[in-house]
Tab-separated table of N, CA and C in Angstrom:
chain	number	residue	atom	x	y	z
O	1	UNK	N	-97.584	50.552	-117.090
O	1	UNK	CA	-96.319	50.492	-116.387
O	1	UNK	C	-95.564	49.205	-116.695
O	2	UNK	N	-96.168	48.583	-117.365
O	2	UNK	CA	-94.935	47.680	-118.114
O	2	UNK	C	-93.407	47.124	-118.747
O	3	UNK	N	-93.383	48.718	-119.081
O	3	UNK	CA	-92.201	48.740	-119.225
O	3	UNK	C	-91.233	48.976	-118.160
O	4	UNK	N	-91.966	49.676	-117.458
O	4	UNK	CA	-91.327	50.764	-116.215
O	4	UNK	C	-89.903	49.243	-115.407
O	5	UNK	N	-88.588	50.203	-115.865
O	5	UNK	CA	-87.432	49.628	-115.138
O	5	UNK	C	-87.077	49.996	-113.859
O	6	UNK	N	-87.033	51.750	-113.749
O	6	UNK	CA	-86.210	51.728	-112.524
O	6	UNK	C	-87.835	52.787	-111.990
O	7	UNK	N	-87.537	52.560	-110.267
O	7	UNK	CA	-88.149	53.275	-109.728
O	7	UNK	C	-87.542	53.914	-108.279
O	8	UNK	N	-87.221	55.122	-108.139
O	8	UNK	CA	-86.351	55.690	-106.711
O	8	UNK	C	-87.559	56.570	-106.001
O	9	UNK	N	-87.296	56.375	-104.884
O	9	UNK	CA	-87.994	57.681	-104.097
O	9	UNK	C	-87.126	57.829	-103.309
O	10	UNK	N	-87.704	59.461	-102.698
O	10	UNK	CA	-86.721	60.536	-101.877
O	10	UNK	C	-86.436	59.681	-101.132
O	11	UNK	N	-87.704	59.156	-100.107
O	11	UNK	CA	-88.108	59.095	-98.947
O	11	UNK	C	-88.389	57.166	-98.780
O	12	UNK	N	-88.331	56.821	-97.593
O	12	UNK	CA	-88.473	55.289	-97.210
O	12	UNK	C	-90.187	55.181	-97.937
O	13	UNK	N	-90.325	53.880	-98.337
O	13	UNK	CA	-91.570	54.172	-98.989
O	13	UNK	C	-91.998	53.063	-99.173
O	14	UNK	N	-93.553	52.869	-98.070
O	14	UNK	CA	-94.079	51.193	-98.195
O	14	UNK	C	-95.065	50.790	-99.159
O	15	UNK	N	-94.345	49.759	-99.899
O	15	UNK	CA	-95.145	49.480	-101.272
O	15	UNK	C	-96.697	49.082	-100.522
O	16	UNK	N	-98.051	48.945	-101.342
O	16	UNK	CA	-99.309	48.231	-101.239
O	16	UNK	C	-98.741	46.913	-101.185
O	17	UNK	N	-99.869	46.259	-100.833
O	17	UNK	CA	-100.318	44.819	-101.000
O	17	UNK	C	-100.687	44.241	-102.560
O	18	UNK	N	-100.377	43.623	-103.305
O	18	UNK	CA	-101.173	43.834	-104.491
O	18	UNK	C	-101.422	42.240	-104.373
O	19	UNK	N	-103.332	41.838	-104.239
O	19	UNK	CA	-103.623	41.015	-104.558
O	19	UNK	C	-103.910	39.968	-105.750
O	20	UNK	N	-103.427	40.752	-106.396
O	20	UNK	CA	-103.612	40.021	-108.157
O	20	UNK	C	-102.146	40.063	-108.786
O	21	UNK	N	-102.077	38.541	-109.462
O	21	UNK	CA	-100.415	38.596	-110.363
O	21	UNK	C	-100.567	39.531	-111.252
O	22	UNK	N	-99.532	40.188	-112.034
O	22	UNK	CA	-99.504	41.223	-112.104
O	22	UNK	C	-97.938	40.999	-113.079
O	23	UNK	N	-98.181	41.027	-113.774
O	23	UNK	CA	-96.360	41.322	-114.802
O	23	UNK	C	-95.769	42.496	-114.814
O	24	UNK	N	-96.586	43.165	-114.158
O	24	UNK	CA	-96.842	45.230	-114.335
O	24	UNK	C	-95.030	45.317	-113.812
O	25	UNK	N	-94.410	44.935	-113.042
O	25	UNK	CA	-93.162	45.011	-112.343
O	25	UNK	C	-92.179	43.771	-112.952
O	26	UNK	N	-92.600	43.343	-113.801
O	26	UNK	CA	-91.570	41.954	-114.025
O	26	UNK	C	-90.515	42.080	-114.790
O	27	UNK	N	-90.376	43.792	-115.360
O	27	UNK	CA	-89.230	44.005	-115.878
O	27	UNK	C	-88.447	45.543	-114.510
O	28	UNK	N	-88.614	45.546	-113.488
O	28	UNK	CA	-88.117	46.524	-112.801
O	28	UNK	C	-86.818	45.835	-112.773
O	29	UNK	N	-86.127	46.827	-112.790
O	29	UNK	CA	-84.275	46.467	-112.360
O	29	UNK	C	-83.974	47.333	-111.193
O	30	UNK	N	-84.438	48.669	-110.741
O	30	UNK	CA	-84.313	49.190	-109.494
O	30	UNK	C	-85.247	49.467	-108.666
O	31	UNK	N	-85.086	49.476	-107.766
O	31	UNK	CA	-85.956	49.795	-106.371
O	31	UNK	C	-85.748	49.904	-105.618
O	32	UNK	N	-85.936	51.532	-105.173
O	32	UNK	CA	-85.229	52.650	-104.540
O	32	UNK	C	-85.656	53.552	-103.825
O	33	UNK	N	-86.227	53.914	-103.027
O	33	UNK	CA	-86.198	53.377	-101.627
O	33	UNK	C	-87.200	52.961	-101.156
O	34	UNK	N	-87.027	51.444	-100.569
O	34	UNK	CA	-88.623	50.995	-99.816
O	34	UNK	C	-88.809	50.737	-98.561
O	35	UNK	N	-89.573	50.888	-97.798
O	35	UNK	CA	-89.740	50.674	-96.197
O	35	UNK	C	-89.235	49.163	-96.360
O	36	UNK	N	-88.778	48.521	-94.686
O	36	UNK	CA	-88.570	47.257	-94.179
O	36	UNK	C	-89.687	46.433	-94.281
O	37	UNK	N	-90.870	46.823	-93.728
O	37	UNK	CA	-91.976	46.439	-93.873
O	37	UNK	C	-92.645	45.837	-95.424
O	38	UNK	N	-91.856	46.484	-97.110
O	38	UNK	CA	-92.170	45.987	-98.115
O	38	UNK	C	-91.735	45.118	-98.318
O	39	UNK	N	-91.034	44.615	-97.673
O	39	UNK	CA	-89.572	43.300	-98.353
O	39	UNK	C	-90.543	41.999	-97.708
O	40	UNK	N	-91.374	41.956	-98.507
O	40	UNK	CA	-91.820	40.489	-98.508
O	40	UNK	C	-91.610	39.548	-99.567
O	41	UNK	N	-91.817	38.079	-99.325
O	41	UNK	CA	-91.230	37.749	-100.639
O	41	UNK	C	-92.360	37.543	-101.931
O	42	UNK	N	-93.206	38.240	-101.957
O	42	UNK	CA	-94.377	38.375	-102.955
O	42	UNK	C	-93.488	39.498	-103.689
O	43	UNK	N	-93.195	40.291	-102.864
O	43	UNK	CA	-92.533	41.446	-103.922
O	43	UNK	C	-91.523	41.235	-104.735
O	44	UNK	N	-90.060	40.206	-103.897
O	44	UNK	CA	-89.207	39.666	-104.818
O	44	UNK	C	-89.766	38.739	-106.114
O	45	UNK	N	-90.888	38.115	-105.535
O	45	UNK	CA	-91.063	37.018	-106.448
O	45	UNK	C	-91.514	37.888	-107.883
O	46	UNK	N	-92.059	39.095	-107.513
O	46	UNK	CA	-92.580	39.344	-108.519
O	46	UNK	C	-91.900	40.436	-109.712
O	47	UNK	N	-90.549	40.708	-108.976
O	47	UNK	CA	-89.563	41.678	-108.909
O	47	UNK	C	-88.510	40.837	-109.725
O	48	UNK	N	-88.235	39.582	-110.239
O	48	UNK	CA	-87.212	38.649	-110.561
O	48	UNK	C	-85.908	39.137	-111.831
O	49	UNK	N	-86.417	40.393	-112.013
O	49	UNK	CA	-84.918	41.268	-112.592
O	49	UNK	C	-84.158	42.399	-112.055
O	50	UNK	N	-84.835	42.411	-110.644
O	50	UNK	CA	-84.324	43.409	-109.771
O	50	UNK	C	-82.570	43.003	-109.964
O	51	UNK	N	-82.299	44.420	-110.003
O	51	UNK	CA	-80.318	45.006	-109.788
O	51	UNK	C	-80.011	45.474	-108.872
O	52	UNK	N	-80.997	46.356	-108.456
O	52	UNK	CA	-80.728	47.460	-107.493
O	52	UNK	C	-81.869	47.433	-106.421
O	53	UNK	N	-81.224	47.462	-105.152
O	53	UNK	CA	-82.510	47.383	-104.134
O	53	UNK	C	-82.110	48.130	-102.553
O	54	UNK	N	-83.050	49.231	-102.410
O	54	UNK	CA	-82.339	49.858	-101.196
O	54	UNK	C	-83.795	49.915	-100.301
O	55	UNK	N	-83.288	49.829	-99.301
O	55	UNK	CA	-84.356	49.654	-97.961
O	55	UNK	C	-83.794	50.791	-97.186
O	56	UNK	N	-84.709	51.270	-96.781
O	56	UNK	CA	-84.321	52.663	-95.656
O	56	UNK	C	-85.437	52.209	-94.666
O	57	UNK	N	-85.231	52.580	-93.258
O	57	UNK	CA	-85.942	52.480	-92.072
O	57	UNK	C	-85.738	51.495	-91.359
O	58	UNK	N	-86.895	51.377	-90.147
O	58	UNK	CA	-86.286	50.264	-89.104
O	58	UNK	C	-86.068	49.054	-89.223
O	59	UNK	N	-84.727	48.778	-89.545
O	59	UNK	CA	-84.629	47.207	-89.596
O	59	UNK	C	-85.010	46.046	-88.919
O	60	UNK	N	-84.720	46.774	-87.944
O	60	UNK	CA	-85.592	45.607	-86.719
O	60	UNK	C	-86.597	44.590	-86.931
O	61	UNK	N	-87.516	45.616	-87.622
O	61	UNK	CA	-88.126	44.613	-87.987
O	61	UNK	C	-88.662	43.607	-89.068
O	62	UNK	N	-86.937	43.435	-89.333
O	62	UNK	CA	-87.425	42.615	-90.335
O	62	UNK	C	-86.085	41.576	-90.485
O	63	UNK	N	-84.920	42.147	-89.467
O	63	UNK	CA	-83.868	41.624	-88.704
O	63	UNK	C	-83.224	41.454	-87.652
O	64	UNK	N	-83.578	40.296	-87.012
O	64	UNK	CA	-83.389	40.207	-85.047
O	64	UNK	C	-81.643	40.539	-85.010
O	65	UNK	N	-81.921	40.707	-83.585
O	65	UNK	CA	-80.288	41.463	-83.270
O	65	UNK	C	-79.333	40.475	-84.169
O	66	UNK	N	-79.575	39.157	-83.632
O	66	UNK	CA	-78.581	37.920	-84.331
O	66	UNK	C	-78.175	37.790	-85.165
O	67	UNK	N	-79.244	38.393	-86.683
O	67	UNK	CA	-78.581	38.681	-87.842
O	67	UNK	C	-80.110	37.508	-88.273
O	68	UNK	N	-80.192	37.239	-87.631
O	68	UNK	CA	-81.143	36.190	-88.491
O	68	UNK	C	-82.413	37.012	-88.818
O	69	UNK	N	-82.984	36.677	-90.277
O	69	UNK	CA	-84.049	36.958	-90.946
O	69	UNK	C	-84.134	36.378	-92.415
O	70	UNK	N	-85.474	36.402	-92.660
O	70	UNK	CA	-85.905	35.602	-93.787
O	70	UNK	C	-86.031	36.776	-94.890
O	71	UNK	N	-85.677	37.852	-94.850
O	71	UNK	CA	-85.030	38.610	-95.971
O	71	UNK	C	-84.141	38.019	-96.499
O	72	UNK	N	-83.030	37.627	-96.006
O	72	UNK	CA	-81.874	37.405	-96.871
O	72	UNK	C	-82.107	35.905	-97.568
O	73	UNK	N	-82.844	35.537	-97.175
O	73	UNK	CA	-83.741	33.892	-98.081
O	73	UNK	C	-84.021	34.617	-98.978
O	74	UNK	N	-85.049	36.070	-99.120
O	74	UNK	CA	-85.777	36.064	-100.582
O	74	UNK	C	-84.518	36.985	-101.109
O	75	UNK	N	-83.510	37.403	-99.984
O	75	UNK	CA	-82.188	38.658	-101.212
O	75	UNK	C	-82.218	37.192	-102.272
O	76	UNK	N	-81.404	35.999	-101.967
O	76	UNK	CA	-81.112	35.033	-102.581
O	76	UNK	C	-81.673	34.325	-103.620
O	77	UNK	N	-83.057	35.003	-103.454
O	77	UNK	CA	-83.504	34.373	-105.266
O	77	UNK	C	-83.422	35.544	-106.002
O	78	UNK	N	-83.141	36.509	-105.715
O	78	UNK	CA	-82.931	37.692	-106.636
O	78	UNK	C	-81.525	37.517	-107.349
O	79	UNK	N	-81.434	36.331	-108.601
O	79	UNK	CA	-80.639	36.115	-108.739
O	79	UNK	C	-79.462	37.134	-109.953
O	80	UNK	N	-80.844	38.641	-110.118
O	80	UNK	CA	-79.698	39.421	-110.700
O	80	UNK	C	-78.916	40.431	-109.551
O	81	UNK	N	-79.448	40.482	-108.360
O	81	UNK	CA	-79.153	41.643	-107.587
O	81	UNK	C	-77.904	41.654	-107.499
O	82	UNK	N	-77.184	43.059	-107.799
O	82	UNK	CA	-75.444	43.362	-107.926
O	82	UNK	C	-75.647	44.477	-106.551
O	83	UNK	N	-76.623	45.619	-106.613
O	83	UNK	CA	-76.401	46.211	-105.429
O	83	UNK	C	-77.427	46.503	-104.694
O	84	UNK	N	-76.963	46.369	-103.865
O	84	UNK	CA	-77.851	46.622	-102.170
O	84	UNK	C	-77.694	47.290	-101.059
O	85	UNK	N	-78.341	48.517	-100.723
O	85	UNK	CA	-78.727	49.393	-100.144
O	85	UNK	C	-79.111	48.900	-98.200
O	86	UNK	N	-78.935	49.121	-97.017
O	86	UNK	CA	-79.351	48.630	-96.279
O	86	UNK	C	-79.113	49.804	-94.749
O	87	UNK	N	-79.935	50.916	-94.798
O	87	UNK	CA	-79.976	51.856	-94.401
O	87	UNK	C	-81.133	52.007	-92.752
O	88	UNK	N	-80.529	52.149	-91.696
O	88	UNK	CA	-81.026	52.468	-90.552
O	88	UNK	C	-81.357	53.294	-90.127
O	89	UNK	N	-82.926	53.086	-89.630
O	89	UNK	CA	-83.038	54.610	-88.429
O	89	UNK	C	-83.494	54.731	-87.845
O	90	UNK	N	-83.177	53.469	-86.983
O	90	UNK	CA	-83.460	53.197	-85.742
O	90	UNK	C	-82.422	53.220	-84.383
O	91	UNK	N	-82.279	54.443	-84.092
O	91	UNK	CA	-80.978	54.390	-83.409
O	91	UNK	C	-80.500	53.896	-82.440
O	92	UNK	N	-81.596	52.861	-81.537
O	92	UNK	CA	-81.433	51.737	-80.669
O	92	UNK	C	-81.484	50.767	-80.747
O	93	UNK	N	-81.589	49.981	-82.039
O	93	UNK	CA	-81.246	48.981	-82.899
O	93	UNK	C	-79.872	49.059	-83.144
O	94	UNK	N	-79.043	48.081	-82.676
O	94	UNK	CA	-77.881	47.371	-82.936
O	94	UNK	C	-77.628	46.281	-83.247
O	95	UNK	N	-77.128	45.786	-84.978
O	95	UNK	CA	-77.395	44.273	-85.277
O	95	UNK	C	-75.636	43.514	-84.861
O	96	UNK	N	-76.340	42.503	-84.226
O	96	UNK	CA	-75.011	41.842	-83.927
O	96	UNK	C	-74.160	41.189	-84.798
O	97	UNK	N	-75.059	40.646	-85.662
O	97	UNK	CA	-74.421	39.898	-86.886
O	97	UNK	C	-75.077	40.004	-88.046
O	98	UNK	N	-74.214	39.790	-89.196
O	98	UNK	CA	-74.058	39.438	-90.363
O	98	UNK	C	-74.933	38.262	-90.834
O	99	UNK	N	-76.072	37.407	-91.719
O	99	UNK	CA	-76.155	36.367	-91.772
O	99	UNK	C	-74.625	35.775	-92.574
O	100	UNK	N	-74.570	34.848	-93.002
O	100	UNK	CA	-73.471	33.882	-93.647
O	100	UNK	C	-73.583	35.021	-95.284
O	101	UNK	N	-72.507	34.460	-95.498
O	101	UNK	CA	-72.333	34.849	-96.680
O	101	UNK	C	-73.128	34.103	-97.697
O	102	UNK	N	-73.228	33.020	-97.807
O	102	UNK	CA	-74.128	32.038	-99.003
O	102	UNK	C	-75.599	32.688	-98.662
O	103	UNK	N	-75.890	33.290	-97.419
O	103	UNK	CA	-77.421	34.288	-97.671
O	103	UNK	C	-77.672	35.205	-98.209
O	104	UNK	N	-76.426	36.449	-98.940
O	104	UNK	CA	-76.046	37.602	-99.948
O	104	UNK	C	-76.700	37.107	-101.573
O	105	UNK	N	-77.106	37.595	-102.531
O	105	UNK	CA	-77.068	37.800	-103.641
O	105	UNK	C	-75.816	37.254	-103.807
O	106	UNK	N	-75.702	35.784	-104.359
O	106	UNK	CA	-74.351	35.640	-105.372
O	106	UNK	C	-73.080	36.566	-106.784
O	107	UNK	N	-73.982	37.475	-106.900
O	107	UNK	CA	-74.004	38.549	-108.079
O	107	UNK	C	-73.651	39.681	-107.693
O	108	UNK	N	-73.524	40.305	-106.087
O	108	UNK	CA	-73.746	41.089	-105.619
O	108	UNK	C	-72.283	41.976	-105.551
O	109	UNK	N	-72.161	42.818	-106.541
O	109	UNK	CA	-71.095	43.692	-106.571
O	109	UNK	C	-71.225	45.199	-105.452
O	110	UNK	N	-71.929	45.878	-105.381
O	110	UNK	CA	-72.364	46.820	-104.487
O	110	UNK	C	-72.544	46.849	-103.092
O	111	UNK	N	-72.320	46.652	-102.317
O	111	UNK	CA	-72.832	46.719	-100.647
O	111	UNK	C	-72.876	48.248	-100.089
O	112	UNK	N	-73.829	48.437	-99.434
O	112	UNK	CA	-73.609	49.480	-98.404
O	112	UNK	C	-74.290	49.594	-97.115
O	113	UNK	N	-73.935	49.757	-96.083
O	113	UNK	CA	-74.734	49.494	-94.903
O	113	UNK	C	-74.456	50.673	-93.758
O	114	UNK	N	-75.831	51.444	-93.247
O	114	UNK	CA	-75.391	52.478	-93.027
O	114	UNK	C	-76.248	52.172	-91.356
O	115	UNK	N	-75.737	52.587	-90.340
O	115	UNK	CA	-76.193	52.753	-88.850
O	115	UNK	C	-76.692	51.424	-88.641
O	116	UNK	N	-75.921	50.629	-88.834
O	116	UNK	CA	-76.055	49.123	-88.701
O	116	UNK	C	-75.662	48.965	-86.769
O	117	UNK	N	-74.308	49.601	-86.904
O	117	UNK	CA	-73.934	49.324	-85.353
O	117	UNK	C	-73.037	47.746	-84.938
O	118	UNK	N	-72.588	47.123	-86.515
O	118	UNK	CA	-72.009	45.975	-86.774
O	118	UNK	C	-70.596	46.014	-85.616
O	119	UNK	N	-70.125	44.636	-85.215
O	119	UNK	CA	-69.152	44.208	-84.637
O	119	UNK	C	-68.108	44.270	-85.596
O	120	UNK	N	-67.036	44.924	-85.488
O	120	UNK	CA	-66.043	45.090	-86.552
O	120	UNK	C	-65.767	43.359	-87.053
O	121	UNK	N	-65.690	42.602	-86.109
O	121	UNK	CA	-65.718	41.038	-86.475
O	121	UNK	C	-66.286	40.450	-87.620
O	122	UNK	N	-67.667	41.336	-87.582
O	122	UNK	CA	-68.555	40.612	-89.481
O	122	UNK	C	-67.710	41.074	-90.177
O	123	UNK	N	-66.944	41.901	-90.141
O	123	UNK	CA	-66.295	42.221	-91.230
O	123	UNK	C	-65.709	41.059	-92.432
O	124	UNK	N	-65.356	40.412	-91.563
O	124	UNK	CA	-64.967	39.340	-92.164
O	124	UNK	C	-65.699	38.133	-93.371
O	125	UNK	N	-67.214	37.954	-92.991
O	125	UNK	CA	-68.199	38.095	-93.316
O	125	UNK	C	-68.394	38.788	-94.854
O	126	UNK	N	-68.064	39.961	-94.515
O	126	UNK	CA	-68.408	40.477	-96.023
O	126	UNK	C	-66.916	39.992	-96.763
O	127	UNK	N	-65.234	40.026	-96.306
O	127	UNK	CA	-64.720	39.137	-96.930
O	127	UNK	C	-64.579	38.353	-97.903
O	128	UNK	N	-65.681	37.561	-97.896
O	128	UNK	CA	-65.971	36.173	-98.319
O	128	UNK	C	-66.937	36.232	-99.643
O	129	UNK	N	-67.588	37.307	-99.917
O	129	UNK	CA	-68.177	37.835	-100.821
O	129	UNK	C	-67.325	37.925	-102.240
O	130	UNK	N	-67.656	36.766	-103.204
O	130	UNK	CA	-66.708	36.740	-104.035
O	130	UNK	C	-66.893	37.386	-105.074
O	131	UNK	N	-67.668	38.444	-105.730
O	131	UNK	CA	-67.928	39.250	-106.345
O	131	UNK	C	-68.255	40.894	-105.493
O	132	UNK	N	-67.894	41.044	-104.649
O	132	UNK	CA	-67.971	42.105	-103.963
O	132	UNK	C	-66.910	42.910	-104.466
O	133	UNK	N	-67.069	44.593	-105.188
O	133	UNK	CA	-66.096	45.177	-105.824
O	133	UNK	C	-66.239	46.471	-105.019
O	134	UNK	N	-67.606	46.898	-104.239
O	134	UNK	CA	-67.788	48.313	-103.890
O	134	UNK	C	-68.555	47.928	-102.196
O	135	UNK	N	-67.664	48.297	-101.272
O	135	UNK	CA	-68.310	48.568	-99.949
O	135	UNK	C	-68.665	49.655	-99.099
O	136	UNK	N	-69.733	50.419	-98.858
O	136	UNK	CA	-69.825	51.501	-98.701
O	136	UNK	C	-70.010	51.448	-97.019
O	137	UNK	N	-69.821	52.093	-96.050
O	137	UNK	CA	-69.839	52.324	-94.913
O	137	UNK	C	-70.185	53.240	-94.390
O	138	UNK	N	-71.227	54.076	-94.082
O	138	UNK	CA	-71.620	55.338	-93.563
O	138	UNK	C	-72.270	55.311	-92.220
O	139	UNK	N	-71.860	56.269	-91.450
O	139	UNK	CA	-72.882	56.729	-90.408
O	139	UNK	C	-73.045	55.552	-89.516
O	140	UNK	N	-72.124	55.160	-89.014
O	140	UNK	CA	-72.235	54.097	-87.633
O	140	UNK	C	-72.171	52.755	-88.391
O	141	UNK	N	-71.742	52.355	-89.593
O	141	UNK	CA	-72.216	51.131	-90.077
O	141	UNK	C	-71.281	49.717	-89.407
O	142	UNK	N	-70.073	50.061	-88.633
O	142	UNK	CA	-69.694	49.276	-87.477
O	142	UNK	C	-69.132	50.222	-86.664
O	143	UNK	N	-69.404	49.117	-85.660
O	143	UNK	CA	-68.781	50.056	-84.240
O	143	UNK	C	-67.386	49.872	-83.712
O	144	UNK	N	-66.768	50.263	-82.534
O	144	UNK	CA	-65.679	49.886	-81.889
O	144	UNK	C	-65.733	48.963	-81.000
O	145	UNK	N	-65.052	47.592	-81.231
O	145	UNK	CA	-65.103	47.006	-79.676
O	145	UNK	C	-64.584	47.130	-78.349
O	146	UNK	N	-64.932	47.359	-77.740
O	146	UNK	CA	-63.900	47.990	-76.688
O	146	UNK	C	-63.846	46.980	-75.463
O	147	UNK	N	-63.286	45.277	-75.801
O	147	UNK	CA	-63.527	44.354	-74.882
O	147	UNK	C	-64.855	43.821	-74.361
């Protein structure tokens, strides 16, 4: 599997543990779809030509309401990632915020964020994204404020 670039599944899908370095992944450019639970940063580290990266399932845990999480530390050494996937389904999970923009993939042309439950306010947030060309919005990805 050496060569192996892209990899998608149907379905949310939690990678193993792999205790041994391993180059077996050091040329992947996609990775498509993985549980919340895989996004550790052993996987980025070992992932360092990733393009494409989509997460399906409960975010929660792996992003407090606030927006804060140490995902978006390891999005940030993924210094090819253009698009990113960020898919909910947890339907009593509502994230309040956005981290900062300097926590995004610098490179990051693609966004999409789906049953997020966002404050139309982050919007702004993504804004600031200076290579941002494609924003996708599905299925609750902000809400209405209603005061």
């Amino acid at each position: 599997m050496a060569q192996l670039r892209h990899l998608h599944t149907n379905a949310s899908t939690t990678l193993p543990k792999c205790q041994e370095q391993s180059s077996a992944v050091a040329n992947l450019q996609t990775l498509y779809t993985i549980s919340p639970e895989s996004c550790r940063p052993e996987v980025f580290e070992r992932t360092p030509t990733l393009k494409k990266l989509g997460i399906c399932g409960k975010l929660s845990t792996i992003v407090e309401a606030n927006g804060e999480s140490n995902l978006f530390d390891s999005f940030f050494k993924l210094k090819f990632l253009e698009n990113l996937k960020l898919a909910n389904d947890d339907a009593r999970f509502k994230l309040r915020s956005l981290p900062p923009e300097n926590k995004f993939p610098a490179k990051l042309t693609r966004l999409s964020l789906q049953n997020r439950k966002l404050d139309w306010i982050e919007m702004s947030k993504l804004g600031k994204l200076k290579c941002l060309m494609v924003l996708k919005l599905k299925d609750n990805a902000f809400r209405e404020n209603y005061g």
